[in-house]
Amino acid sequence: MSGRVIGSLLGLLLPLTVAAVVPGDLCQKPDCVLIERGGQKVTLADMDARLSQLDAATRADVMTSPERIEQIVESVITAKQLAASFDPSTVESDPVFQAELAAARDQVYARRRMDELRAQTAKVNFEVLAKERFMANRANYQMNTEVTVQHLLVSREGRDRDVALARAQELRDAFKAGRSGGFEGLIKEFSEDPSKAKNNGIFVVKADEEIYDPAFKNAALALSVPQQVSEPVETQFGFHLIQLIERKESRQREFDEVRDEIIAGLKTEAESRATSEFLNSLRAQAFKVDDDLLLSLRARYLPPGIREATLEQLFSAREQAIVPAGPAAAPLAPTPDKPKSGQ
């Protein structure tokens, strides 16, 4: 296959709704070739390596998009072609090049080590821990009251408050009088909420969330009978008419309802604890630092001429540094020539 990958495979990836028979000889080995171009090949192992850098949830999400799959394939095959056209012998003696390769290797090793630490938590019996957490914190797993409502907005923009209120009341009276199309028809024709094109004015309001204007939230939660419409409710946006679609009362959830949620949280906590403890143990190890070299980094990447002048200023400023004024103020001792060690 030649040319750009983007667009060339799209037709193969899109027809997911068409019934088809999976080929019996479909290759799934790591060295199976997905695509060839310009003498270079992308195998399943190459795709696994690229996608291994993503967490499981993100990886699964990416693979639902044909466009994103093709972008990744295109990126991998192009990188291979670029690498094949490069002559490494031109930089074999370059210490920066060698350091780049080592850094890339270190990143892969580090990621694999972190994966190992997370995997060690799989030995934990999270089912038992989940039950214990549920029983000790039942109140945390209570489902608070929530209502699904549909609203109509009469904006204050360009209107006096009394005019906007009268308009809202007029529309409420029209609904009560049985206007054709009902409340949804009024929303489509008269609501001035810009988001109605996306959500048809429907929102879910939960008692334990603070994402809505307090007046709107309180009025929505006060509705108790389906199809009931509130009196005009004033917020910073104008006047709202709110109709109740569904109401779910507060109740205690059972363990089976929250089991997966609790276990997922416990796994995340365990993995975070395992990786944090190991990283902290590394950071706590004794170290040595060359203060002069560390200070010089501030000028290392400046243009010649400026770099030398900046270095002189940095070291001069350090030598002249003094302790802030106070009863025991005294000049700082010069920095030793030898590297220091510490925690």
XYZ file of C-alpha atoms in Angstrom, residues 46-209:
164
model
C 4.514 -1.609 16.865
C 0.914 -0.589 17.534
C 0.972 -2.262 20.949
C 4.148 -0.359 21.811
C 2.680 2.989 20.793
C -0.643 2.415 22.553
C 0.970 1.007 25.707
C 1.833 4.603 26.587
C -1.886 5.259 27.181
C -3.902 4.057 30.149
C -6.444 1.304 29.490
C -9.481 3.605 29.443
C -7.906 6.089 27.034
C -6.627 3.286 24.822
C -10.086 1.746 24.583
C -11.585 5.134 23.747
C -8.993 5.798 21.024
C -9.731 2.488 19.336
C -13.388 3.400 18.844
C -12.382 6.141 16.384
C -11.315 5.099 12.858
C -9.813 8.551 12.303
C -7.641 8.364 15.417
C -6.526 4.820 14.594
C -5.405 5.981 11.166
C -3.607 8.965 12.645
C -1.625 6.645 14.904
C -0.814 4.251 12.053
C 0.281 7.188 9.905
C 2.465 8.519 12.703
C 4.148 5.142 13.283
C 4.861 4.396 9.605
C 6.144 7.922 8.970
C 8.496 7.674 11.981
C 9.826 4.379 10.632
C 10.427 5.882 7.212
C 12.204 8.886 8.697
C 14.344 6.639 10.880
C 15.243 4.447 7.888
C 16.379 7.496 5.935
C 18.695 8.613 8.759
C 22.359 7.582 8.906
C 23.197 6.947 12.595
C 26.915 6.707 11.807
C 26.950 10.513 11.483
C 26.181 10.900 15.194
C 27.589 7.757 16.774
C 30.304 9.782 18.516
C 27.899 12.546 19.579
C 27.405 12.288 23.376
C 24.095 14.159 23.177
C 22.753 11.638 20.655
C 23.817 8.762 22.870
C 22.194 10.488 25.854
C 18.961 10.877 23.873
C 18.878 7.149 23.148
C 19.597 6.380 26.790
C 16.859 8.770 27.926
C 14.341 7.092 25.612
C 15.342 3.695 26.998
C 15.087 4.987 30.566
C 11.585 6.292 29.921
C 10.456 2.872 28.669
C 12.099 1.083 31.604
C 10.602 3.563 34.066
C 7.122 3.122 32.637
C 7.450 -0.657 32.791
C 8.635 -0.457 36.409
C 5.615 1.659 37.317
C 3.389 -0.919 35.618
C 5.022 -3.646 37.731
C 4.333 -1.730 40.923
C 0.687 -1.253 39.974
C 0.327 -4.898 38.989
C 1.500 -6.018 42.449
C -1.723 -4.638 43.924
C -3.707 -7.281 42.002
C -2.980 -9.696 44.864
C -5.173 -7.640 47.189
C -8.694 -8.950 47.889
C -10.587 -5.812 46.904
C -13.974 -7.510 47.271
C -13.482 -7.873 51.030
C -12.096 -4.361 51.371
C -15.018 -2.966 49.383
C -17.555 -4.576 51.701
C -15.695 -3.258 54.742
C -15.611 0.265 53.335
C -19.294 0.116 52.457
C -20.351 -1.053 55.901
C -18.182 1.588 57.617
C -19.368 4.422 55.393
C -22.927 3.605 54.358
C -23.931 7.260 54.528
C -21.417 8.053 51.768
C -23.281 5.776 49.387
C -26.709 7.268 49.797
C -28.384 8.421 46.605
C -29.602 11.960 47.109
C -32.770 13.322 45.565
C -32.490 14.147 41.893
C -34.971 15.449 39.342
C -35.005 15.507 35.580
C -36.606 18.744 34.418
C -37.239 20.690 31.241
C -37.123 24.463 31.309
C -38.177 27.435 29.224
C -36.180 30.658 29.519
C -37.438 34.190 29.008
C -34.288 36.274 28.816
C -33.925 39.675 30.492
C -31.722 40.845 27.645
C -33.338 43.848 25.997
C -36.340 43.763 28.362
C -37.320 45.395 31.621
C -37.688 42.957 34.493
C -41.453 43.403 34.709
C -41.848 42.841 30.976
C -39.825 39.613 31.109
C -41.778 38.389 34.145
C -45.107 39.129 32.451
C -43.973 37.229 29.351
C -43.000 34.194 31.440
C -46.347 34.261 33.245
C -48.153 34.546 29.914
C -46.408 31.440 28.597
C -47.186 29.523 31.794
C -50.859 30.460 31.455
C -50.777 29.250 27.832
C -49.509 25.865 28.990
C -52.143 25.588 31.706
C -54.798 26.454 29.121
C -53.752 23.406 27.102
C -51.920 25.110 24.257
C -51.240 22.784 21.334
C -47.786 21.182 21.484
C -47.639 21.269 25.246
C -44.672 22.489 27.246
C -42.138 21.065 24.773
C -43.825 23.004 21.963
C -43.528 26.209 23.990
C -39.831 25.543 24.531
C -39.148 24.986 20.844
C -40.995 28.146 19.861
C -40.342 30.586 22.683
C -37.418 29.520 24.920
C -34.433 31.848 24.626
C -31.914 29.418 26.114
C -29.171 28.978 23.462
C -28.486 25.420 24.663
C -32.005 24.188 23.812
C -30.809 23.097 20.354
C -28.574 20.529 22.059
C -30.554 19.461 25.109
C -34.134 20.561 24.377
C -34.057 22.342 27.724
C -33.622 19.125 29.708
C -31.389 19.047 32.797
C -30.772 16.657 35.686
C -30.645 18.520 38.988
C -29.154 16.716 42.005
C -29.578 17.794 45.606
C -25.889 17.246 46.393
C -24.540 19.271 43.451
